[in-house]
mmCIF file of C-alpha atoms and ligand atoms in Angstrom:
data_model
loop_
_atom_site.group_PDB
_atom_site.id
_atom_site.type_symbol
_atom_site.label_atom_id
_atom_site.label_comp_id
_atom_site.label_asym_id
_atom_site.label_seq_id
_atom_site.Cartn_x
_atom_site.Cartn_y
_atom_site.Cartn_z
ATOM 1 C CA MET A 1 129.796 -9.386 257.873
ATOM 2 C CA GLU A 2 132.761 -10.170 258.815
ATOM 3 C CA ASP A 3 133.081 -12.438 255.808
ATOM 4 C CA ARG A 4 131.420 -9.886 253.079
ATOM 5 C CA LEU A 5 134.488 -7.448 254.211
ATOM 6 C CA ASN A 6 136.698 -10.484 253.569
ATOM 7 C CA GLN A 7 135.030 -11.087 250.735
ATOM 8 C CA ALA A 8 135.625 -7.918 249.601
ATOM 9 C CA ARG A 9 139.049 -7.086 249.791
ATOM 10 C CA GLU A 10 140.088 -10.949 248.717
ATOM 11 C CA GLU A 11 138.197 -9.732 244.963
ATOM 12 C CA ALA A 12 139.141 -6.565 244.731
ATOM 13 C CA LEU A 13 143.366 -7.100 245.636
ATOM 14 C CA ALA A 14 142.895 -9.753 242.898
ATOM 15 C CA ARG A 15 141.366 -7.734 240.935
ATOM 16 C CA ILE A 16 143.700 -5.451 241.736
ATOM 17 C CA ALA A 17 147.412 -7.861 240.602
ATOM 18 C CA SER A 18 146.066 -8.824 237.457
ATOM 19 C CA ALA A 19 144.766 -5.613 236.454
ATOM 20 C CA ALA A 20 146.756 -5.266 232.954
ATOM 21 C CA ASP A 21 146.163 -1.784 232.285
ATOM 22 C CA VAL A 22 145.128 1.654 233.956
ATOM 23 C CA GLU A 23 141.748 1.101 232.998
ATOM 24 C CA ALA A 24 141.539 -1.960 234.436
ATOM 25 C CA LEU A 25 142.566 -0.403 237.929
ATOM 26 C CA ARG A 26 140.133 2.205 237.081
ATOM 27 C CA ALA A 27 137.334 -0.394 236.999
ATOM 28 C CA VAL A 28 138.028 -1.157 240.518
ATOM 29 C CA ASP A 29 137.961 2.116 241.385
ATOM 30 C CA ARG A 30 134.816 2.531 240.371
ATOM 31 C CA ASP A 31 132.961 -0.645 241.953
ATOM 32 C CA PHE A 32 135.139 -0.434 245.351
ATOM 33 C CA VAL A 33 135.051 2.367 246.667
ATOM 34 C CA GLY A 34 133.349 4.675 244.134
ATOM 35 C CA LYS A 35 129.463 5.702 244.599
ATOM 36 C CA GLY A 36 127.416 3.241 244.398
ATOM 37 C CA GLY A 37 130.621 0.429 245.171
ATOM 38 C CA VAL A 38 130.910 -2.238 247.171
ATOM 39 C CA VAL A 39 132.283 0.298 250.529
ATOM 40 C CA ALA A 40 129.099 1.926 249.990
ATOM 41 C CA GLU A 41 126.935 -0.546 250.022
ATOM 42 C CA LEU A 42 128.905 -1.853 253.727
ATOM 43 C CA LEU A 43 128.134 1.259 254.939
ATOM 44 C CA ALA A 44 124.891 2.327 253.924
ATOM 45 C CA SER A 45 124.125 -1.495 255.741
ATOM 46 C CA ILE A 46 124.581 -0.079 258.450
ATOM 47 C CA PRO A 47 121.883 1.241 260.373
ATOM 48 C CA SER A 48 120.637 -1.728 259.589
ATOM 49 C CA LEU A 49 122.818 -4.194 261.154
ATOM 50 C CA PRO A 50 122.299 -4.659 265.072
ATOM 51 C CA PRO A 51 124.308 -1.432 267.254
ATOM 52 C CA ALA A 52 127.094 -3.735 268.391
ATOM 53 C CA GLU A 53 128.016 -4.484 264.763
ATOM 54 C CA ARG A 54 127.697 -1.234 263.689
ATOM 55 C CA GLY A 55 131.358 0.289 264.693
ATOM 56 C CA ALA A 56 133.366 -2.708 264.187
ATOM 57 C CA VAL A 57 131.520 -2.716 260.531
ATOM 58 C CA GLY A 58 132.206 1.053 259.590
ATOM 59 C CA LYS A 59 135.621 0.533 261.338
ATOM 60 C CA GLY A 60 136.159 -2.224 258.305
ATOM 61 C CA ALA A 61 135.052 -0.623 255.337
ATOM 62 C CA ASN A 62 137.037 2.804 256.742
ATOM 63 C CA LEU A 63 140.196 0.015 256.745
ATOM 64 C CA LEU A 64 139.012 -1.479 253.256
ATOM 65 C CA LYS A 65 138.584 1.253 251.350
ATOM 66 C CA ARG A 66 142.500 2.409 252.390
ATOM 67 C CA GLU A 67 143.626 -0.393 251.306
ATOM 68 C CA ILE A 68 141.786 -0.817 247.868
ATOM 69 C CA VAL A 69 142.885 2.827 247.282
ATOM 70 C CA ASP A 70 146.511 1.989 248.319
ATOM 71 C CA ALA A 71 146.799 -0.862 245.842
ATOM 72 C CA ILE A 72 145.480 0.614 243.155
ATOM 73 C CA ALA A 73 147.743 3.357 243.788
ATOM 74 C CA ALA A 74 150.943 1.216 244.095
ATOM 75 C CA ARG A 75 149.522 -1.128 241.295
ATOM 76 C CA LYS A 76 149.268 1.920 239.186
ATOM 77 C CA ALA A 77 153.562 2.316 239.906
ATOM 78 C CA ALA A 78 154.235 -0.374 238.912
ATOM 79 C CA LEU A 79 152.216 -0.995 235.215
ATOM 80 C CA GLU A 80 153.806 2.832 234.486
ATOM 81 C CA ALA A 81 157.695 1.468 235.458
ATOM 82 C CA ALA A 82 156.954 -1.759 233.713
ATOM 83 C CA GLU A 83 155.681 0.246 230.319
ATOM 84 C CA VAL A 84 159.199 3.459 230.738
ATOM 85 C CA GLU A 85 160.899 -0.187 231.265
ATOM 86 C CA ALA A 86 159.387 -1.682 227.563
ATOM 87 C CA LEU A 87 159.831 1.185 225.508
ATOM 88 C CA ARG A 88 163.664 0.867 227.391
ATOM 89 C CA SER A 89 164.682 -2.194 226.546
ATOM 90 C CA GLY A 90 164.196 -2.189 223.034
ATOM 91 C CA ALA A 91 161.652 -5.354 222.618
ATOM 92 C CA GLY A 92 158.587 -5.321 220.243
ATOM 93 C CA PHE A 93 161.019 -2.407 218.153
ATOM 94 C CA ASP A 94 161.625 -3.812 214.962
ATOM 95 C CA PRO A 95 164.707 -1.977 213.340
ATOM 96 C CA THR A 96 163.838 -3.318 209.784
ATOM 97 C CA MET A 97 159.821 -1.803 210.067
ATOM 98 C CA PRO A 98 160.591 1.142 206.920
ATOM 99 C CA GLY A 99 160.756 4.652 208.825
ATOM 100 C CA ALA A 100 158.702 7.151 208.887
ATOM 101 C CA PRO A 101 158.366 9.335 205.671
ATOM 102 C CA VAL A 102 159.957 12.545 206.411
ATOM 103 C CA THR A 103 158.030 15.225 203.433
ATOM 104 C CA ARG A 104 160.527 17.701 202.601
ATOM 105 C CA GLY A 105 159.762 21.099 201.509
ATOM 106 C CA SER A 106 161.571 23.239 198.082
ATOM 107 C CA LEU A 107 162.146 26.474 197.847
ATOM 108 C CA HIS A 108 159.786 28.733 196.170
ATOM 109 C CA PRO A 109 161.587 29.784 192.418
ATOM 110 C CA LEU A 110 161.595 32.743 193.087
ATOM 111 C CA THR A 111 163.961 32.347 195.892
ATOM 112 C CA ARG A 112 165.982 29.864 193.506
ATOM 113 C CA VAL A 113 166.381 32.672 190.598
ATOM 114 C CA ARG A 114 167.604 34.607 192.879
ATOM 115 C CA ARG A 115 169.917 33.497 194.395
ATOM 116 C CA GLU A 116 171.171 32.036 191.015
ATOM 117 C CA VAL A 117 171.225 35.858 189.883
ATOM 118 C CA GLU A 118 172.909 36.716 192.811
ATOM 119 C CA ASP A 119 175.516 34.289 191.961
ATOM 120 C CA ILE A 120 176.039 35.465 188.423
ATOM 121 C CA PHE A 121 176.444 39.280 189.708
ATOM 122 C CA LEU A 122 178.493 38.320 192.463
ATOM 123 C CA SER A 123 180.824 36.102 189.884
ATOM 124 C CA MET A 124 181.121 39.952 188.499
ATOM 125 C CA GLY A 125 182.784 41.271 191.797
ATOM 126 C CA TYR A 126 179.394 42.822 192.435
ATOM 127 C CA GLN A 127 177.942 43.391 196.517
ATOM 128 C CA ILE A 128 174.610 42.472 197.311
ATOM 129 C CA ALA A 129 172.079 45.565 198.619
ATOM 130 C CA ASP A 130 169.063 45.242 200.772
ATOM 131 C CA GLY A 131 166.473 47.804 202.229
ATOM 132 C CA PRO A 132 163.422 48.097 203.777
ATOM 133 C CA GLU A 133 160.720 47.412 202.158
ATOM 134 C CA VAL A 134 158.643 50.052 203.520
ATOM 135 C CA GLU A 135 160.274 52.997 202.621
ATOM 136 C CA LEU A 136 160.420 56.574 203.168
ATOM 137 C CA ASP A 137 158.369 58.948 200.333
ATOM 138 C CA GLU A 138 160.975 60.388 200.638
ATOM 139 C CA TYR A 139 163.839 57.096 199.134
ATOM 140 C CA ASN A 140 161.407 56.385 197.574
ATOM 141 C CA PHE A 141 160.554 59.094 194.858
ATOM 142 C CA GLN A 142 161.764 62.600 195.778
ATOM 143 C CA LYS A 143 165.501 61.704 196.240
ATOM 144 C CA LEU A 144 164.910 59.977 192.784
ATOM 145 C CA ASN A 145 164.421 62.299 191.398
ATOM 146 C CA ILE A 146 160.686 62.103 191.604
ATOM 147 C CA PRO A 147 159.254 65.497 193.468
ATOM 148 C CA ILE A 148 155.985 65.495 194.935
ATOM 149 C CA ASP A 149 153.135 66.182 193.282
ATOM 150 C CA HIS A 150 155.373 65.305 190.285
ATOM 151 C CA PRO A 151 153.522 63.388 187.440
ATOM 152 C CA SER A 152 155.630 60.601 187.385
ATOM 153 C CA ARG A 153 154.019 59.180 190.566
ATOM 154 C CA GLU A 154 151.216 57.739 188.709
ATOM 155 C CA MET A 155 153.166 55.685 186.533
ATOM 156 C CA GLN A 156 153.397 53.719 189.576
ATOM 157 C CA ASP A 157 150.384 53.151 191.809
ATOM 158 C CA THR A 158 151.452 53.675 195.306
ATOM 159 C CA PHE A 159 150.343 51.922 199.046
ATOM 160 C CA TYR A 160 150.680 54.946 201.203
ATOM 161 C CA CYS A 161 150.868 53.431 204.975
ATOM 162 C CA ASP A 162 150.401 57.079 207.103
ATOM 163 C CA ALA A 163 147.621 59.628 206.507
ATOM 164 C CA ASP A 164 150.844 62.747 205.661
ATOM 165 C CA HIS A 165 151.490 59.521 202.919
ATOM 166 C CA LYS A 166 155.750 60.089 204.219
ATOM 167 C CA LEU A 167 155.951 56.141 204.128
ATOM 168 C CA VAL A 168 154.490 53.871 201.314
ATOM 169 C CA MET A 169 155.544 50.707 200.724
ATOM 170 C CA ARG A 170 158.403 50.755 198.516
ATOM 171 C CA THR A 171 156.886 50.413 194.482
ATOM 172 C CA GLN A 172 160.713 49.986 193.467
ATOM 173 C CA THR A 173 164.037 49.059 194.100
ATOM 174 C CA SER A 174 165.413 52.146 193.369
ATOM 175 C CA PRO A 175 165.626 53.678 196.783
ATOM 176 C CA VAL A 176 167.934 51.231 198.127
ATOM 177 C CA GLN A 177 170.435 52.835 195.061
ATOM 178 C CA ILE A 178 170.278 56.076 197.397
ATOM 179 C CA ARG A 179 170.929 53.673 200.809
ATOM 180 C CA THR A 180 173.400 52.192 198.761
ATOM 181 C CA MET A 181 175.290 56.126 197.983
ATOM 182 C CA GLU A 182 174.840 56.928 202.018
ATOM 183 C CA THR A 183 176.789 54.220 202.829
ATOM 184 C CA LEU A 184 179.138 53.060 200.730
ATOM 185 C CA LYS A 185 182.283 55.127 198.530
ATOM 186 C CA PRO A 186 183.277 55.191 194.551
ATOM 187 C CA PRO A 187 183.635 53.084 193.373
ATOM 188 C CA PHE A 188 180.643 50.356 193.650
ATOM 189 C CA ARG A 189 178.591 47.489 191.735
ATOM 190 C CA VAL A 190 175.863 46.531 193.910
ATOM 191 C CA ILE A 191 172.770 44.830 192.782
ATOM 192 C CA ALA A 192 169.904 44.993 195.319
ATOM 193 C CA PRO A 193 167.427 41.856 194.867
ATOM 194 C CA GLY A 194 163.463 42.970 196.733
ATOM 195 C CA ARG A 195 159.670 42.568 196.966
ATOM 196 C CA VAL A 196 157.918 45.630 195.914
ATOM 197 C CA PHE A 197 154.591 46.547 195.570
ATOM 198 C CA ARG A 198 151.677 48.496 194.035
ATOM 199 C CA ASN A 199 148.271 49.294 194.301
ATOM 200 C CA GLU A 200 146.721 48.287 190.798
ATOM 201 C CA GLU A 201 144.580 46.756 188.777
ATOM 202 C CA GLN A 202 145.604 42.446 189.039
ATOM 203 C CA ASP A 203 145.931 39.945 186.369
ATOM 204 C CA ALA A 204 147.983 37.518 184.818
ATOM 205 C CA THR A 205 151.078 39.922 184.503
ATOM 206 C CA HIS A 206 150.604 41.887 187.576
ATOM 207 C CA GLU A 207 150.606 41.735 191.122
ATOM 208 C CA HIS A 208 150.302 43.944 194.124
ATOM 209 C CA THR A 209 153.458 41.865 195.722
ATOM 210 C CA PHE A 210 156.466 41.354 192.385
ATOM 211 C CA HIS A 211 160.313 41.386 192.942
ATOM 212 C CA GLN A 212 162.757 43.526 191.656
ATOM 213 C CA VAL A 213 166.637 43.349 191.247
ATOM 214 C CA GLU A 214 168.058 46.772 190.705
ATOM 215 C CA GLY A 215 171.792 47.052 189.575
ATOM 216 C CA LEU A 216 173.936 49.802 190.536
ATOM 217 C CA VAL A 217 177.257 50.432 189.848
ATOM 218 C CA VAL A 218 179.325 54.106 190.650
ATOM 219 C CA GLY A 219 182.614 55.172 189.821
ATOM 220 C CA LYS A 220 184.694 57.038 187.301
ATOM 221 C CA ASP A 221 183.915 57.220 183.578
ATOM 222 C CA VAL A 222 181.250 54.323 183.719
ATOM 223 C CA ALA A 223 179.180 54.867 180.361
ATOM 224 C CA ILE A 224 176.394 53.686 178.752
ATOM 225 C CA GLY A 225 178.467 50.937 177.280
ATOM 226 C CA HIS A 226 179.237 49.383 180.132
ATOM 227 C CA LEU A 227 175.812 48.831 180.625
ATOM 228 C CA ILE A 228 175.243 46.837 177.737
ATOM 229 C CA GLY A 229 178.471 44.646 178.217
ATOM 230 C CA THR A 230 177.094 43.967 181.835
ATOM 231 C CA LEU A 231 173.733 42.771 181.158
ATOM 232 C CA LYS A 232 174.485 40.934 177.820
ATOM 233 C CA GLY A 233 176.827 39.481 180.346
ATOM 234 C CA PHE A 234 174.195 38.214 182.416
ATOM 235 C CA LEU A 235 171.547 37.178 180.353
ATOM 236 C CA ARG A 236 174.092 34.813 178.546
ATOM 237 C CA GLU A 237 174.864 33.462 181.852
ATOM 238 C CA TYR A 238 171.570 33.205 183.021
ATOM 239 C CA PHE A 239 170.166 31.368 179.226
ATOM 240 C CA GLY A 240 173.431 29.836 179.013
ATOM 241 C CA ARG A 241 173.560 31.230 175.291
ATOM 242 C CA ARG A 242 174.090 34.979 173.687
ATOM 243 C CA LEU A 243 171.056 36.832 173.594
ATOM 244 C CA ASP A 244 170.594 40.534 171.434
ATOM 245 C CA VAL A 245 169.341 42.711 172.917
ATOM 246 C CA ARG A 246 168.067 46.656 172.272
ATOM 247 C CA LEU A 247 167.881 49.378 173.653
ATOM 248 C CA ARG A 248 164.634 52.065 173.269
ATOM 249 C CA PRO A 249 164.581 55.825 174.718
ATOM 250 C CA GLY A 250 162.741 55.162 177.781
ATOM 251 C CA TYR A 251 161.879 57.499 180.461
ATOM 252 C CA PHE A 252 162.587 56.772 184.285
ATOM 253 C CA PRO A 253 163.142 59.590 186.084
ATOM 254 C CA PHE A 254 166.047 58.808 188.070
ATOM 255 C CA VAL A 255 168.697 57.834 184.725
ATOM 256 C CA GLU A 256 169.665 60.347 181.976
ATOM 257 C CA PRO A 257 169.462 58.869 179.107
ATOM 258 C CA GLY A 258 167.057 55.763 180.197
ATOM 259 C CA TYR A 259 166.457 53.209 178.268
ATOM 260 C CA GLU A 260 164.139 50.063 178.284
ATOM 261 C CA LEU A 261 166.344 47.108 176.926
ATOM 262 C CA ASP A 262 164.575 44.737 175.692
ATOM 263 C CA ILE A 263 165.824 40.697 174.376
ATOM 264 C CA ARG A 264 165.001 38.737 171.479
ATOM 265 C CA CYS A 265 162.610 36.145 173.209
ATOM 266 C CA PRO A 266 164.415 33.195 173.712
ATOM 267 C CA PHE A 267 161.609 30.738 172.710
ATOM 268 C CA CYS A 268 161.730 31.466 169.110
ATOM 269 C CA GLU A 269 162.422 32.945 166.324
ATOM 270 C CA ASP A 270 159.861 34.440 164.330
ATOM 271 C CA GLY A 271 157.111 35.058 166.869
ATOM 272 C CA CYS A 272 155.498 33.412 169.295
ATOM 273 C CA ARG A 273 153.049 33.940 172.586
ATOM 274 C CA VAL A 274 155.649 34.594 174.586
ATOM 275 C CA CYS A 275 156.826 37.752 172.463
ATOM 276 C CA LYS A 276 153.413 38.562 171.258
ATOM 277 C CA HIS A 277 154.876 37.749 167.933
ATOM 278 C CA THR A 278 156.910 40.594 168.227
ATOM 279 C CA THR A 279 160.543 38.802 168.558
ATOM 280 C CA TRP A 280 161.483 41.014 171.355
ATOM 281 C CA VAL A 281 160.464 40.615 175.017
ATOM 282 C CA GLU A 282 160.271 43.382 177.912
ATOM 283 C CA PHE A 283 163.659 42.876 179.807
ATOM 284 C CA CYS A 284 164.682 45.852 181.956
ATOM 285 C CA GLY A 285 164.721 50.434 182.361
ATOM 286 C CA SER A 286 167.921 51.100 182.638
ATOM 287 C CA GLY A 287 170.234 54.565 182.570
ATOM 288 C CA MET A 288 173.211 56.636 183.486
ATOM 289 C CA VAL A 289 172.688 57.896 187.572
ATOM 290 C CA HIS A 290 170.934 61.260 187.148
ATOM 291 C CA PRO A 291 173.498 63.868 188.327
ATOM 292 C CA ASN A 292 170.600 65.111 190.616
ATOM 293 C CA VAL A 293 170.246 61.418 192.256
ATOM 294 C CA LEU A 294 173.743 61.269 192.935
ATOM 295 C CA ARG A 295 173.968 64.333 194.299
ATOM 296 C CA ALA A 296 171.015 63.613 195.983
ATOM 297 C CA GLY A 297 173.030 60.320 197.724
ATOM 298 C CA GLY A 298 176.044 62.262 198.641
ATOM 299 C CA ILE A 299 177.913 61.885 195.735
ATOM 300 C CA ASP A 300 179.848 63.919 193.054
ATOM 301 C CA PRO A 301 178.517 64.062 189.473
ATOM 302 C CA THR A 302 180.969 66.168 188.480
ATOM 303 C CA LYS A 303 184.076 63.306 189.427
ATOM 304 C CA TYR A 304 181.667 60.598 189.368
ATOM 305 C CA THR A 305 179.471 58.619 186.583
ATOM 306 C CA GLY A 306 176.721 54.999 187.036
ATOM 307 C CA PHE A 307 174.238 52.907 185.467
ATOM 308 C CA ALA A 308 171.529 51.970 187.002
ATOM 309 C CA PHE A 309 168.821 48.599 185.644
ATOM 310 C CA GLY A 310 165.929 47.180 187.271
ATOM 311 C CA PHE A 311 164.264 44.018 186.320
ATOM 312 C CA GLY A 312 161.665 42.109 187.096
ATOM 313 C CA LEU A 313 162.191 38.878 189.168
ATOM 314 C CA ASP A 314 159.055 36.773 188.217
ATOM 315 C CA ARG A 315 159.682 37.286 184.389
ATOM 316 C CA LEU A 316 162.533 36.192 184.472
ATOM 317 C CA VAL A 317 161.351 33.060 186.829
ATOM 318 C CA MET A 318 158.122 33.135 184.347
ATOM 319 C CA LEU A 319 160.179 33.349 181.115
ATOM 320 C CA ARG A 320 162.163 30.098 181.961
ATOM 321 C CA HIS A 321 158.912 28.083 183.160
ATOM 322 C CA GLU A 322 157.388 29.038 181.032
ATOM 323 C CA ILE A 323 154.487 30.022 184.181
ATOM 324 C CA ASP A 324 151.471 31.603 182.851
ATOM 325 C CA ASP A 325 150.405 33.645 185.725
ATOM 326 C CA ILE A 326 152.401 36.310 188.448
ATOM 327 C CA ARG A 327 149.837 35.285 190.401
ATOM 328 C CA HIS A 328 150.800 31.672 191.023
ATOM 329 C CA PHE A 329 153.758 32.980 192.837
ATOM 330 C CA MET A 330 151.702 34.543 196.064
ATOM 331 C CA GLY A 331 149.100 32.442 195.376
ATOM 332 C CA GLY A 332 150.285 29.523 198.009
ATOM 333 C CA ASP A 333 149.069 26.424 196.292
ATOM 334 C CA LEU A 334 150.718 24.226 196.988
ATOM 335 C CA ARG A 335 150.472 21.207 193.719
ATOM 336 C CA PHE A 336 151.566 24.895 191.760
ATOM 337 C CA LEU A 337 154.676 23.967 193.968
ATOM 338 C CA GLU A 338 155.447 20.963 194.753
ATOM 339 C CA GLN A 339 156.292 21.175 191.074
ATOM 340 C CA PHE A 340 160.038 23.153 191.622
HETATM 341 N N1 LIG B 401 162.807 51.852 189.319
HETATM 342 C C1 LIG B 401 162.597 50.975 187.441
HETATM 343 C C2 LIG B 401 161.161 50.625 187.872
HETATM 344 O O1 LIG B 401 160.849 49.977 188.538
HETATM 345 C C3 LIG B 401 163.459 51.067 186.744
HETATM 346 C C4 LIG B 401 164.466 51.088 187.011
HETATM 347 C C5 LIG B 401 165.612 50.598 188.384
HETATM 348 C C6 LIG B 401 164.295 52.114 185.525
HETATM 349 C C7 LIG B 401 166.804 51.386 187.500
HETATM 350 C C8 LIG B 401 165.823 52.460 185.666
HETATM 351 C C9 LIG B 401 166.926 52.145 186.168
HETATM 352 O O2 LIG B 401 160.069 50.308 186.555
#
């Protein structure tokens, strides 16, 4: 019996000493101290031994178990320390191997164009203004000269956020006009780019979420010529050349007079798909700020006048990159986004 204990000890300690990894140590644990392992077998054999030997074998087996468990723990600690040491020493590290590639994202085309538009207006002395996307009905409509029940509300299908229709997803960036008038003293020039939302049927040119850039200039003797000159200047910068514009009368309750401003098609001279063979492309709504709106913003319309415009940023990006469907912008398809 003494021999079997010694033999088991030698074998176990030799295997522990030569174990190359934690997995090998686990195998030693299983074979010697686990259920059905050597130690368990020794203990199980006790009842069949002569009574005089039983005590010594029991003790010896338990000691052996302790010894093996301790040896495994010590070897495990040594192996782990050696591993850390090896990593630290840099052995096996080849500095000439190519690095793991870093995959780089890119800015969304709307973000790029928004920044470009902001830069152009900043260079013309404008400030960038901002407003909430969940807006009070009061700002999105009422203070913009669109009273409750006014039929023009039906021009913009609204997502309402509460039961009594006080909160809306803003349908336009125009509420920023009011917020700006409430905080800045004239004269001032601002643009307010941002997301807007409409509860509309979606197709290649209509999305529930799209982007506008609002413009507002208020000061003494601001006139329609300033509006036209400003937008022409902007368009020249953006398209890199002069483009003719034309004004058509347009109805927006918050401007008077109001205009639709069109630009000559940037892609053709005598008609193409983009301009639907008219050579003109609709660009923005605009006009002189209605006196009621100035008043709602706390500005005296007998002292100051202003012009405002609002254009679609999505449209501008679509024109630049000849993108045929507005739904690509919010679609999240990487095959589309990776092209920019
Ligand atoms: N807010 C208008 C729209 O969404 C655009 C506009 C802005 C028109 C400013 C006139 C002045 O259609």
